[in-house]
Amino acid sequence: MTLAPLSFAKTVKKKQLSFELPAPAAPLADTHAHLTCFWNKTPAEALARAARAGVRSLVTLWDPIADDFDSFPAFRAWLAKQLAAAREQAERDGSPLDLFDNVRFLAGVHPYGALDFMSRESQVLCQLREALLDPLCAGIGEIGLDYHFDADDNIEAAPHDVQIACMESQLALASENGVPVELHLRNDAGDEARGAHEDAYRVLQEHGVPQAGCVLHCFTEDLPTAERFFGLGCYIAFGGAATFKRNEGIREAFAACPLDRILFETDCPYMAPEPIRGVECEPAMIGFTADALAHDRAERTGEAPAAIAQAAYDNARALFA
């Protein structure tokens, strides 16, 4: 695969406006990127742009139920092809090549696939075990609980007990194999009791947090919710939603998160950060999130923004090396 020279340098366009990416204060790590899900761009192009923007580590996802691959080897071959093409482009651009030695993936079934998972659990677990044998597989994810009716895609939440059983099964697999896990937790609209987080907290208490680590991916809750999971030793990953003007509570949680438990992510192609909210997100855009959150926390705590950014990178590398 040969790519045309990139017009994207260190700016991002939104309609007729261009926004310059902040100069990173430390290496950047995107701990949750859906490379298989882009709408209008290729993963290879996005990876090459990420390398130019200071991203030095990235974790993508493979879901044996939701993704359009016949088998794990098919996904793995696809990923290898994308990495090779992106490296070729980066070499032509004169970009740093560190990223391409630090791309990992997680394997797991999203809670949307809970019913399917439970109907053929042994088969899917075999696929996940096969993935875990690959040296680029860094853990299990994204798994968890989603109690929200997705009106955009007309996806009804699976029964809660089925979702919990699906989560427990994959959580056990992570613990058995000594690998970290990433959790997707989303409450139903208007649920002040935060049922998905409440049930996940109980599951982690009962079954134990995997010793290799547990990440709450795409955290969009408040400080009291975050504090409960801090107490379990979980990592918290903050993405573009934390930069939205209305989400002061998420920024408050980020500022209070123990420094050795913070992570950044894009969840691309979803939830691009301010000031480019609404565009198709990609890993290079994590620079906006890291810069905004590091400076916001620094104003609250007196820490140096560079130290905050470096901590997030170090945490990611320790988890997903």
PDB file of C-alpha atoms in Angstrom:
ATOM      1  CA  MET A   1       0.000   0.000   0.000  1.00  0.00           C
ATOM      2  CA  THR A   2       1.455   3.371  -1.023  1.00  0.00           C
ATOM      3  CA  LEU A   3       0.068   6.600   0.372  1.00  0.00           C
ATOM      4  CA  ALA A   4       0.137  10.015  -1.195  1.00  0.00           C
ATOM      5  CA  PRO A   5       2.184  12.672   0.629  1.00  0.00           C
ATOM      6  CA  LEU A   6       0.265  13.971   3.616  1.00  0.00           C
ATOM      7  CA  SER A   7      -1.204  17.464   3.579  1.00  0.00           C
ATOM      8  CA  PHE A   8      -1.962  17.151   7.309  1.00  0.00           C
ATOM      9  CA  ALA A   9       1.072  18.490   9.147  1.00  0.00           C
ATOM     10  CA  LYS A  10       0.318  19.777  12.622  1.00  0.00           C
ATOM     11  CA  THR A  11      -3.003  21.411  12.007  1.00  0.00           C
ATOM     12  CA  VAL A  12      -6.547  20.069  11.996  1.00  0.00           C
ATOM     13  CA  LYS A  13      -9.353  21.500   9.902  1.00  0.00           C
ATOM     14  CA  LYS A  14     -12.935  21.932  11.021  1.00  0.00           C
ATOM     15  CA  LYS A  15     -15.094  23.281   8.204  1.00  0.00           C
ATOM     16  CA  GLN A  16     -13.239  26.371   6.979  1.00  0.00           C
ATOM     17  CA  LEU A  17     -11.085  26.808  10.087  1.00  0.00           C
ATOM     18  CA  SER A  18      -7.644  25.382  10.867  1.00  0.00           C
ATOM     19  CA  PHE A  19      -6.441  24.633  14.391  1.00  0.00           C
ATOM     20  CA  GLU A  20      -2.802  24.086  15.265  1.00  0.00           C
ATOM     21  CA  LEU A  21      -2.008  21.068  17.388  1.00  0.00           C
ATOM     22  CA  PRO A  22      -0.326  22.061  20.683  1.00  0.00           C
ATOM     23  CA  ALA A  23       3.358  21.202  20.925  1.00  0.00           C
ATOM     24  CA  PRO A  24       3.374  18.142  23.198  1.00  0.00           C
ATOM     25  CA  ALA A  25       4.955  18.687  26.610  1.00  0.00           C
ATOM     26  CA  ALA A  26       5.827  14.973  26.767  1.00  0.00           C
ATOM     27  CA  PRO A  27       5.426  11.934  24.528  1.00  0.00           C
ATOM     28  CA  LEU A  28       1.784  11.100  23.886  1.00  0.00           C
ATOM     29  CA  ALA A  29       0.058   7.746  24.338  1.00  0.00           C
ATOM     30  CA  ASP A  30      -3.400   7.005  22.968  1.00  0.00           C
ATOM     31  CA  THR A  31      -4.658   4.161  25.160  1.00  0.00           C
ATOM     32  CA  HIS A  32      -7.908   3.524  23.280  1.00  0.00           C
ATOM     33  CA  ALA A  33      -8.234   3.947  19.508  1.00  0.00           C
ATOM     34  CA  HIS A  34     -10.615   2.093  17.200  1.00  0.00           C
ATOM     35  CA  LEU A  35      -8.443   1.797  14.111  1.00  0.00           C
ATOM     36  CA  THR A  36     -11.007  -0.531  12.505  1.00  0.00           C
ATOM     37  CA  CYS A  37     -13.815   2.035  12.694  1.00  0.00           C
ATOM     38  CA  PHE A  38     -12.803   5.080  10.660  1.00  0.00           C
ATOM     39  CA  TRP A  39     -15.426   6.431   8.272  1.00  0.00           C
ATOM     40  CA  ASN A  40     -13.517   8.694   5.895  1.00  0.00           C
ATOM     41  CA  LYS A  41      -9.821   7.958   6.377  1.00  0.00           C
ATOM     42  CA  THR A  42      -7.474   4.982   6.387  1.00  0.00           C
ATOM     43  CA  PRO A  43      -5.816   3.701   9.565  1.00  0.00           C
ATOM     44  CA  ALA A  44      -2.395   3.870   7.898  1.00  0.00           C
ATOM     45  CA  GLU A  45      -2.803   7.573   7.152  1.00  0.00           C
ATOM     46  CA  ALA A  46      -4.039   8.249  10.673  1.00  0.00           C
ATOM     47  CA  LEU A  47      -1.081   6.383  12.197  1.00  0.00           C
ATOM     48  CA  ALA A  48       1.401   8.294  10.044  1.00  0.00           C
ATOM     49  CA  ARG A  49      -0.170  11.596  11.132  1.00  0.00           C
ATOM     50  CA  ALA A  50      -0.050  10.457  14.761  1.00  0.00           C
ATOM     51  CA  ALA A  51       3.684   9.841  14.486  1.00  0.00           C
ATOM     52  CA  ARG A  52       4.144  13.378  13.154  1.00  0.00           C
ATOM     53  CA  ALA A  53       2.058  14.815  16.018  1.00  0.00           C
ATOM     54  CA  GLY A  54       4.091  13.296  18.850  1.00  0.00           C
ATOM     55  CA  VAL A  55       2.138  10.105  19.555  1.00  0.00           C
ATOM     56  CA  ARG A  56       4.629   7.458  20.643  1.00  0.00           C
ATOM     57  CA  SER A  57       2.351   4.681  21.891  1.00  0.00           C
ATOM     58  CA  LEU A  58      -1.106   3.479  20.882  1.00  0.00           C
ATOM     59  CA  VAL A  59      -3.585   0.770  21.843  1.00  0.00           C
ATOM     60  CA  THR A  60      -6.295  -0.331  19.435  1.00  0.00           C
ATOM     61  CA  LEU A  61      -9.120  -2.875  19.832  1.00  0.00           C
ATOM     62  CA  TRP A  62     -10.247  -6.154  18.310  1.00  0.00           C
ATOM     63  CA  ASP A  63     -13.736  -7.491  19.063  1.00  0.00           C
ATOM     64  CA  PRO A  64     -14.305 -11.054  17.759  1.00  0.00           C
ATOM     65  CA  ILE A  65     -18.064 -10.465  17.612  1.00  0.00           C
ATOM     66  CA  ALA A  66     -18.418  -6.877  16.405  1.00  0.00           C
ATOM     67  CA  ASP A  67     -15.485  -6.508  14.011  1.00  0.00           C
ATOM     68  CA  ASP A  68     -15.662  -7.478  10.344  1.00  0.00           C
ATOM     69  CA  PHE A  69     -12.931 -10.120  10.314  1.00  0.00           C
ATOM     70  CA  ASP A  70     -13.408 -13.851   9.757  1.00  0.00           C
ATOM     71  CA  SER A  71     -10.859 -14.760  12.419  1.00  0.00           C
ATOM     72  CA  PHE A  72      -8.147 -13.397  14.652  1.00  0.00           C
ATOM     73  CA  PRO A  73      -5.441 -14.115  12.023  1.00  0.00           C
ATOM     74  CA  ALA A  74      -7.411 -11.991   9.551  1.00  0.00           C
ATOM     75  CA  PHE A  75      -7.426  -9.052  11.959  1.00  0.00           C
ATOM     76  CA  ARG A  76      -3.749  -9.524  12.748  1.00  0.00           C
ATOM     77  CA  ALA A  77      -2.820  -9.563   9.061  1.00  0.00           C
ATOM     78  CA  TRP A  78      -4.863  -6.390   8.522  1.00  0.00           C
ATOM     79  CA  LEU A  79      -3.115  -4.648  11.419  1.00  0.00           C
ATOM     80  CA  ALA A  80       0.311  -5.645  10.131  1.00  0.00           C
ATOM     81  CA  LYS A  81      -0.556  -4.215   6.712  1.00  0.00           C
ATOM     82  CA  GLN A  82      -1.682  -0.895   8.217  1.00  0.00           C
ATOM     83  CA  LEU A  83       1.444  -0.608  10.363  1.00  0.00           C
ATOM     84  CA  ALA A  84       3.746  -1.351   7.435  1.00  0.00           C
ATOM     85  CA  ALA A  85       2.066   1.264   5.249  1.00  0.00           C
ATOM     86  CA  ALA A  86       2.106   3.858   8.035  1.00  0.00           C
ATOM     87  CA  ARG A  87       5.792   3.244   8.750  1.00  0.00           C
ATOM     88  CA  GLU A  88       6.567   3.636   5.036  1.00  0.00           C
ATOM     89  CA  GLN A  89       4.742   6.969   4.999  1.00  0.00           C
ATOM     90  CA  ALA A  90       6.444   8.159   8.182  1.00  0.00           C
ATOM     91  CA  GLU A  91       9.856   7.301   6.767  1.00  0.00           C
ATOM     92  CA  ARG A  92       9.114   9.380   3.669  1.00  0.00           C
ATOM     93  CA  ASP A  93       7.960  12.260   5.875  1.00  0.00           C
ATOM     94  CA  GLY A  94      11.026  12.070   8.080  1.00  0.00           C
ATOM     95  CA  SER A  95       8.779  11.510  11.129  1.00  0.00           C
ATOM     96  CA  PRO A  96       9.918   9.719  14.291  1.00  0.00           C
ATOM     97  CA  LEU A  97       9.256   5.992  14.040  1.00  0.00           C
ATOM     98  CA  ASP A  98       8.886   5.167  17.752  1.00  0.00           C
ATOM     99  CA  LEU A  99       5.116   4.756  17.463  1.00  0.00           C
ATOM    100  CA  PHE A 100       5.351   1.756  15.173  1.00  0.00           C
ATOM    101  CA  ASP A 101       7.249  -0.245  17.777  1.00  0.00           C
ATOM    102  CA  ASN A 102       4.678   0.663  20.420  1.00  0.00           C
ATOM    103  CA  VAL A 103       1.322  -0.207  18.849  1.00  0.00           C
ATOM    104  CA  ARG A 104      -0.576  -2.831  20.819  1.00  0.00           C
ATOM    105  CA  PHE A 105      -4.126  -4.148  20.758  1.00  0.00           C
ATOM    106  CA  LEU A 106      -6.658  -5.408  23.257  1.00  0.00           C
ATOM    107  CA  ALA A 107      -9.041  -8.275  22.513  1.00  0.00           C
ATOM    108  CA  GLY A 108     -12.492  -8.405  24.030  1.00  0.00           C
ATOM    109  CA  VAL A 109     -16.241  -8.352  23.530  1.00  0.00           C
ATOM    110  CA  HIS A 110     -18.046  -5.045  24.054  1.00  0.00           C
ATOM    111  CA  PRO A 111     -21.216  -5.229  26.171  1.00  0.00           C
ATOM    112  CA  TYR A 112     -23.267  -4.739  22.989  1.00  0.00           C
ATOM    113  CA  GLY A 113     -22.216  -8.310  22.125  1.00  0.00           C
ATOM    114  CA  ALA A 114     -23.044  -9.801  25.524  1.00  0.00           C
ATOM    115  CA  LEU A 115     -25.945 -11.958  24.333  1.00  0.00           C
ATOM    116  CA  ASP A 116     -23.925 -13.345  21.447  1.00  0.00           C
ATOM    117  CA  PHE A 117     -20.941 -13.940  23.718  1.00  0.00           C
ATOM    118  CA  MET A 118     -22.960 -15.910  26.259  1.00  0.00           C
ATOM    119  CA  SER A 119     -24.574 -18.031  23.522  1.00  0.00           C
ATOM    120  CA  ARG A 120     -21.159 -19.298  22.401  1.00  0.00           C
ATOM    121  CA  GLU A 121     -18.901 -18.471  25.311  1.00  0.00           C
ATOM    122  CA  SER A 122     -16.409 -21.297  24.931  1.00  0.00           C
ATOM    123  CA  GLN A 123     -15.845 -20.533  21.236  1.00  0.00           C
ATOM    124  CA  VAL A 124     -15.289 -16.819  21.821  1.00  0.00           C
ATOM    125  CA  LEU A 125     -12.996 -17.449  24.777  1.00  0.00           C
ATOM    126  CA  CYS A 126     -10.893 -19.683  22.524  1.00  0.00           C
ATOM    127  CA  GLN A 127     -10.555 -16.800  20.077  1.00  0.00           C
ATOM    128  CA  LEU A 128      -9.530 -14.444  22.860  1.00  0.00           C
ATOM    129  CA  ARG A 129      -6.970 -16.922  24.167  1.00  0.00           C
ATOM    130  CA  GLU A 130      -5.545 -17.194  20.650  1.00  0.00           C
ATOM    131  CA  ALA A 131      -5.209 -13.410  20.529  1.00  0.00           C
ATOM    132  CA  LEU A 132      -3.491 -13.312  23.919  1.00  0.00           C
ATOM    133  CA  LEU A 133      -0.697 -15.489  22.534  1.00  0.00           C
ATOM    134  CA  ASP A 134       0.228 -12.725  20.085  1.00  0.00           C
ATOM    135  CA  PRO A 135       3.110 -10.520  21.294  1.00  0.00           C
ATOM    136  CA  LEU A 136       1.206  -7.368  20.320  1.00  0.00           C
ATOM    137  CA  CYS A 137      -1.831  -8.285  22.434  1.00  0.00           C
ATOM    138  CA  ALA A 138      -1.575  -6.271  25.640  1.00  0.00           C
ATOM    139  CA  GLY A 139      -4.774  -7.299  27.409  1.00  0.00           C
ATOM    140  CA  ILE A 140      -8.544  -7.696  27.394  1.00  0.00           C
ATOM    141  CA  GLY A 141     -10.917  -4.952  26.309  1.00  0.00           C
ATOM    142  CA  GLU A 142     -13.095  -3.228  25.856  1.00  0.00           C
ATOM    143  CA  ILE A 143     -15.479  -5.137  28.104  1.00  0.00           C
ATOM    144  CA  GLY A 144     -17.965  -3.960  30.681  1.00  0.00           C
ATOM    145  CA  LEU A 145     -21.532  -2.776  31.155  1.00  0.00           C
ATOM    146  CA  ASP A 146     -23.650  -0.511  28.961  1.00  0.00           C
ATOM    147  CA  TYR A 147     -27.154   0.109  30.312  1.00  0.00           C
ATOM    148  CA  HIS A 148     -27.959   2.897  27.855  1.00  0.00           C
ATOM    149  CA  PHE A 149     -30.387   2.616  24.940  1.00  0.00           C
ATOM    150  CA  ASP A 150     -28.439   3.760  21.887  1.00  0.00           C
ATOM    151  CA  ALA A 151     -31.064   5.619  19.881  1.00  0.00           C
ATOM    152  CA  ASP A 152     -28.610   6.575  17.118  1.00  0.00           C
ATOM    153  CA  ASP A 153     -27.969   2.934  16.190  1.00  0.00           C
ATOM    154  CA  ASN A 154     -31.185   1.516  17.703  1.00  0.00           C
ATOM    155  CA  ILE A 155     -29.246  -0.754  20.072  1.00  0.00           C
ATOM    156  CA  GLU A 156     -31.196  -1.978  23.078  1.00  0.00           C
ATOM    157  CA  ALA A 157     -29.142  -2.783  26.166  1.00  0.00           C
ATOM    158  CA  ALA A 158     -28.809  -6.515  26.825  1.00  0.00           C
ATOM    159  CA  PRO A 159     -30.267  -7.747  30.144  1.00  0.00           C
ATOM    160  CA  HIS A 160     -28.052  -6.567  32.963  1.00  0.00           C
ATOM    161  CA  ASP A 161     -27.413 -10.047  34.314  1.00  0.00           C
ATOM    162  CA  VAL A 162     -26.214 -11.185  30.884  1.00  0.00           C
ATOM    163  CA  GLN A 163     -23.868  -8.212  30.586  1.00  0.00           C
ATOM    164  CA  ILE A 164     -22.502  -8.869  34.062  1.00  0.00           C
ATOM    165  CA  ALA A 165     -21.870 -12.543  33.247  1.00  0.00           C
ATOM    166  CA  CYS A 166     -20.078 -11.537  30.029  1.00  0.00           C
ATOM    167  CA  MET A 167     -17.917  -9.059  31.929  1.00  0.00           C
ATOM    168  CA  GLU A 168     -17.117 -11.555  34.677  1.00  0.00           C
ATOM    169  CA  SER A 169     -16.031 -14.210  32.192  1.00  0.00           C
ATOM    170  CA  GLN A 170     -13.618 -11.897  30.398  1.00  0.00           C
ATOM    171  CA  LEU A 171     -12.394 -10.346  33.633  1.00  0.00           C
ATOM    172  CA  ALA A 172     -11.469 -13.838  34.809  1.00  0.00           C
ATOM    173  CA  LEU A 173      -9.610 -14.433  31.534  1.00  0.00           C
ATOM    174  CA  ALA A 174      -7.560 -11.274  32.097  1.00  0.00           C
ATOM    175  CA  SER A 175      -6.679 -12.310  35.644  1.00  0.00           C
ATOM    176  CA  GLU A 176      -5.777 -15.848  34.583  1.00  0.00           C
ATOM    177  CA  ASN A 177      -3.403 -14.525  31.942  1.00  0.00           C
ATOM    178  CA  GLY A 178      -1.887 -11.722  33.997  1.00  0.00           C
ATOM    179  CA  VAL A 179      -2.939  -8.945  31.604  1.00  0.00           C
ATOM    180  CA  PRO A 180      -4.735  -5.623  32.129  1.00  0.00           C
ATOM    181  CA  VAL A 181      -8.339  -4.961  31.207  1.00  0.00           C
ATOM    182  CA  GLU A 182     -10.165  -1.912  29.840  1.00  0.00           C
ATOM    183  CA  LEU A 183     -13.736  -1.329  30.973  1.00  0.00           C
ATOM    184  CA  HIS A 184     -16.541   0.374  29.065  1.00  0.00           C
ATOM    185  CA  LEU A 185     -19.135   1.577  31.586  1.00  0.00           C
ATOM    186  CA  ARG A 186     -22.175   3.623  30.573  1.00  0.00           C
ATOM    187  CA  ASN A 187     -25.259   4.312  32.645  1.00  0.00           C
ATOM    188  CA  ASP A 188     -28.767   4.669  31.304  1.00  0.00           C
ATOM    189  CA  ALA A 189     -29.890   8.217  30.599  1.00  0.00           C
ATOM    190  CA  GLY A 190     -31.082   9.938  33.756  1.00  0.00           C
ATOM    191  CA  ASP A 191     -29.867   7.142  36.045  1.00  0.00           C
ATOM    192  CA  GLU A 192     -28.774   9.096  39.109  1.00  0.00           C
ATOM    193  CA  ALA A 193     -27.810   5.830  40.839  1.00  0.00           C
ATOM    194  CA  ARG A 194     -25.238   5.201  38.075  1.00  0.00           C
ATOM    195  CA  GLY A 195     -26.219   1.555  37.841  1.00  0.00           C
ATOM    196  CA  ALA A 196     -23.524   0.405  35.395  1.00  0.00           C
ATOM    197  CA  HIS A 197     -20.770   1.855  37.557  1.00  0.00           C
ATOM    198  CA  GLU A 198     -22.393   0.507  40.720  1.00  0.00           C
ATOM    199  CA  ASP A 199     -22.598  -3.024  39.301  1.00  0.00           C
ATOM    200  CA  ALA A 200     -19.067  -2.877  37.879  1.00  0.00           C
ATOM    201  CA  TYR A 201     -17.707  -1.719  41.230  1.00  0.00           C
ATOM    202  CA  ARG A 202     -19.411  -4.673  42.926  1.00  0.00           C
ATOM    203  CA  VAL A 203     -18.048  -7.122  40.332  1.00  0.00           C
ATOM    204  CA  LEU A 204     -14.508  -5.804  40.821  1.00  0.00           C
ATOM    205  CA  GLN A 205     -14.869  -6.065  44.579  1.00  0.00           C
ATOM    206  CA  GLU A 206     -16.161  -9.627  44.385  1.00  0.00           C
ATOM    207  CA  HIS A 207     -13.774 -10.947  41.726  1.00  0.00           C
ATOM    208  CA  GLY A 208     -10.797  -8.700  42.324  1.00  0.00           C
ATOM    209  CA  VAL A 209      -9.128  -6.139  40.105  1.00  0.00           C
ATOM    210  CA  PRO A 210      -6.669  -7.833  37.722  1.00  0.00           C
ATOM    211  CA  GLN A 211      -3.206  -7.450  39.215  1.00  0.00           C
ATOM    212  CA  ALA A 212      -1.858  -6.256  35.862  1.00  0.00           C
ATOM    213  CA  GLY A 213      -4.257  -3.305  35.924  1.00  0.00           C
ATOM    214  CA  CYS A 214      -7.805  -2.149  35.235  1.00  0.00           C
ATOM    215  CA  VAL A 215      -8.697   0.959  33.205  1.00  0.00           C
ATOM    216  CA  LEU A 216     -11.998   2.830  33.179  1.00  0.00           C
ATOM    217  CA  HIS A 217     -11.985   3.844  29.533  1.00  0.00           C
ATOM    218  CA  CYS A 218     -13.553   7.127  28.382  1.00  0.00           C
ATOM    219  CA  PHE A 219     -14.438   8.368  31.861  1.00  0.00           C
ATOM    220  CA  THR A 220     -17.379  10.770  31.737  1.00  0.00           C
ATOM    221  CA  GLU A 221     -18.579  10.679  35.334  1.00  0.00           C
ATOM    222  CA  ASP A 222     -18.075  12.876  38.400  1.00  0.00           C
ATOM    223  CA  LEU A 223     -15.444  12.972  41.141  1.00  0.00           C
ATOM    224  CA  PRO A 224     -17.338  10.841  43.718  1.00  0.00           C
ATOM    225  CA  THR A 225     -17.714   8.072  41.108  1.00  0.00           C
ATOM    226  CA  ALA A 226     -14.037   8.314  40.197  1.00  0.00           C
ATOM    227  CA  GLU A 227     -12.968   8.201  43.840  1.00  0.00           C
ATOM    228  CA  ARG A 228     -14.643   4.824  44.336  1.00  0.00           C
ATOM    229  CA  PHE A 229     -12.552   3.337  41.553  1.00  0.00           C
ATOM    230  CA  PHE A 230      -9.392   5.134  42.701  1.00  0.00           C
ATOM    231  CA  GLY A 231      -9.891   3.189  45.902  1.00  0.00           C
ATOM    232  CA  LEU A 232      -9.731  -0.079  43.964  1.00  0.00           C
ATOM    233  CA  GLY A 233      -6.465   0.974  42.317  1.00  0.00           C
ATOM    234  CA  CYS A 234      -7.992   1.477  38.866  1.00  0.00           C
ATOM    235  CA  TYR A 235      -6.558   3.686  36.161  1.00  0.00           C
ATOM    236  CA  ILE A 236      -8.854   6.321  34.666  1.00  0.00           C
ATOM    237  CA  ALA A 237      -8.598   7.230  30.964  1.00  0.00           C
ATOM    238  CA  PHE A 238      -9.766  10.689  29.918  1.00  0.00           C
ATOM    239  CA  GLY A 239     -10.683  11.569  26.348  1.00  0.00           C
ATOM    240  CA  GLY A 240     -12.178  14.333  24.272  1.00  0.00           C
ATOM    241  CA  ALA A 241     -15.357  14.593  26.346  1.00  0.00           C
ATOM    242  CA  ALA A 242     -13.296  15.964  29.239  1.00  0.00           C
ATOM    243  CA  THR A 243     -12.523  19.057  27.144  1.00  0.00           C
ATOM    244  CA  PHE A 244     -16.167  19.926  26.439  1.00  0.00           C
ATOM    245  CA  LYS A 245     -17.203  23.154  28.130  1.00  0.00           C
ATOM    246  CA  ARG A 246     -20.091  21.638  30.088  1.00  0.00           C
ATOM    247  CA  ASN A 247     -18.001  18.812  31.566  1.00  0.00           C
ATOM    248  CA  GLU A 248     -16.429  20.583  34.534  1.00  0.00           C
ATOM    249  CA  GLY A 249     -17.091  17.503  36.689  1.00  0.00           C
ATOM    250  CA  ILE A 250     -14.877  15.325  34.500  1.00  0.00           C
ATOM    251  CA  ARG A 251     -12.038  17.854  34.700  1.00  0.00           C
ATOM    252  CA  GLU A 252     -12.476  17.958  38.469  1.00  0.00           C
ATOM    253  CA  ALA A 253     -12.097  14.171  38.533  1.00  0.00           C
ATOM    254  CA  PHE A 254      -8.981  14.379  36.361  1.00  0.00           C
ATOM    255  CA  ALA A 255      -7.405  16.917  38.701  1.00  0.00           C
ATOM    256  CA  ALA A 256      -8.065  14.660  41.709  1.00  0.00           C
ATOM    257  CA  CYS A 257      -6.948  11.412  40.069  1.00  0.00           C
ATOM    258  CA  PRO A 258      -3.680  10.048  41.538  1.00  0.00           C
ATOM    259  CA  LEU A 259      -0.898  11.004  39.157  1.00  0.00           C
ATOM    260  CA  ASP A 260       0.152   7.387  38.740  1.00  0.00           C
ATOM    261  CA  ARG A 261      -3.358   6.448  37.565  1.00  0.00           C
ATOM    262  CA  ILE A 262      -4.106   8.968  34.799  1.00  0.00           C
ATOM    263  CA  LEU A 263      -4.264   8.069  31.112  1.00  0.00           C
ATOM    264  CA  PHE A 264      -5.249   9.854  27.903  1.00  0.00           C
ATOM    265  CA  GLU A 265      -7.186   8.370  24.991  1.00  0.00           C
ATOM    266  CA  THR A 266      -9.074   9.424  21.872  1.00  0.00           C
ATOM    267  CA  ASP A 267     -11.685   6.644  21.517  1.00  0.00           C
ATOM    268  CA  CYS A 268     -11.346   7.604  17.848  1.00  0.00           C
ATOM    269  CA  PRO A 269     -13.140   7.975  15.538  1.00  0.00           C
ATOM    270  CA  TYR A 270     -15.576   9.196  18.211  1.00  0.00           C
ATOM    271  CA  MET A 271     -15.604  12.282  20.439  1.00  0.00           C
ATOM    272  CA  ALA A 272     -12.996  14.607  19.000  1.00  0.00           C
ATOM    273  CA  PRO A 273     -11.896  17.160  21.606  1.00  0.00           C
ATOM    274  CA  GLU A 274     -12.382  20.905  21.630  1.00  0.00           C
ATOM    275  CA  PRO A 275     -11.761  22.986  19.568  1.00  0.00           C
ATOM    276  CA  ILE A 276     -12.477  20.443  16.808  1.00  0.00           C
ATOM    277  CA  ARG A 277     -15.449  18.702  18.392  1.00  0.00           C
ATOM    278  CA  GLY A 278     -17.660  17.096  15.755  1.00  0.00           C
ATOM    279  CA  VAL A 279     -14.970  16.046  13.278  1.00  0.00           C
ATOM    280  CA  GLU A 280     -13.890  12.439  12.790  1.00  0.00           C
ATOM    281  CA  CYS A 281     -11.393  11.898  15.585  1.00  0.00           C
ATOM    282  CA  GLU A 282      -7.990  10.258  15.105  1.00  0.00           C
ATOM    283  CA  PRO A 283      -4.945   9.580  17.328  1.00  0.00           C
ATOM    284  CA  ALA A 284      -3.057  12.766  16.370  1.00  0.00           C
ATOM    285  CA  MET A 285      -5.836  14.775  17.994  1.00  0.00           C
ATOM    286  CA  ILE A 286      -4.964  13.480  21.455  1.00  0.00           C
ATOM    287  CA  GLY A 287      -2.616  16.447  21.683  1.00  0.00           C
ATOM    288  CA  PHE A 288      -5.577  18.768  22.210  1.00  0.00           C
ATOM    289  CA  THR A 289      -6.881  16.639  25.084  1.00  0.00           C
ATOM    290  CA  ALA A 290      -3.527  16.181  26.796  1.00  0.00           C
ATOM    291  CA  ASP A 291      -2.704  19.890  26.580  1.00  0.00           C
ATOM    292  CA  ALA A 292      -6.094  21.091  27.833  1.00  0.00           C
ATOM    293  CA  LEU A 293      -6.299  18.675  30.751  1.00  0.00           C
ATOM    294  CA  ALA A 294      -2.686  19.046  31.837  1.00  0.00           C
ATOM    295  CA  HIS A 295      -3.011  22.831  31.991  1.00  0.00           C
ATOM    296  CA  ASP A 296      -6.407  22.691  33.696  1.00  0.00           C
ATOM    297  CA  ARG A 297      -5.043  20.342  36.361  1.00  0.00           C
ATOM    298  CA  ALA A 298      -1.915  22.448  36.772  1.00  0.00           C
ATOM    299  CA  GLU A 299      -4.030  25.505  37.555  1.00  0.00           C
ATOM    300  CA  ARG A 300      -5.859  23.545  40.249  1.00  0.00           C
ATOM    301  CA  THR A 301      -2.930  21.685  41.817  1.00  0.00           C
ATOM    302  CA  GLY A 302       0.223  23.674  41.087  1.00  0.00           C
ATOM    303  CA  GLU A 303       1.832  20.714  39.314  1.00  0.00           C
ATOM    304  CA  ALA A 304       3.819  21.333  36.146  1.00  0.00           C
ATOM    305  CA  PRO A 305       1.852  20.562  32.968  1.00  0.00           C
ATOM    306  CA  ALA A 306       4.851  18.674  31.563  1.00  0.00           C
ATOM    307  CA  ALA A 307       4.983  16.456  34.658  1.00  0.00           C
ATOM    308  CA  ILE A 308       1.286  15.644  34.294  1.00  0.00           C
ATOM    309  CA  ALA A 309       1.685  14.784  30.611  1.00  0.00           C
ATOM    310  CA  GLN A 310       4.779  12.687  31.300  1.00  0.00           C
ATOM    311  CA  ALA A 311       2.973  10.763  34.040  1.00  0.00           C
ATOM    312  CA  ALA A 312       0.147   9.851  31.663  1.00  0.00           C
ATOM    313  CA  TYR A 313       2.654   8.572  29.105  1.00  0.00           C
ATOM    314  CA  ASP A 314       4.650   6.611  31.691  1.00  0.00           C
ATOM    315  CA  ASN A 315       1.469   5.018  33.022  1.00  0.00           C
ATOM    316  CA  ALA A 316       0.441   3.928  29.525  1.00  0.00           C
ATOM    317  CA  ARG A 317       3.818   2.403  28.748  1.00  0.00           C
ATOM    318  CA  ALA A 318       3.881   0.557  32.077  1.00  0.00           C
ATOM    319  CA  LEU A 319       0.423  -0.884  31.417  1.00  0.00           C
ATOM    320  CA  PHE A 320       0.714  -1.739  27.751  1.00  0.00           C
ATOM    321  CA  ALA A 321       4.424  -2.246  27.015  1.00  0.00           C
TER     322      ALA A 321
END
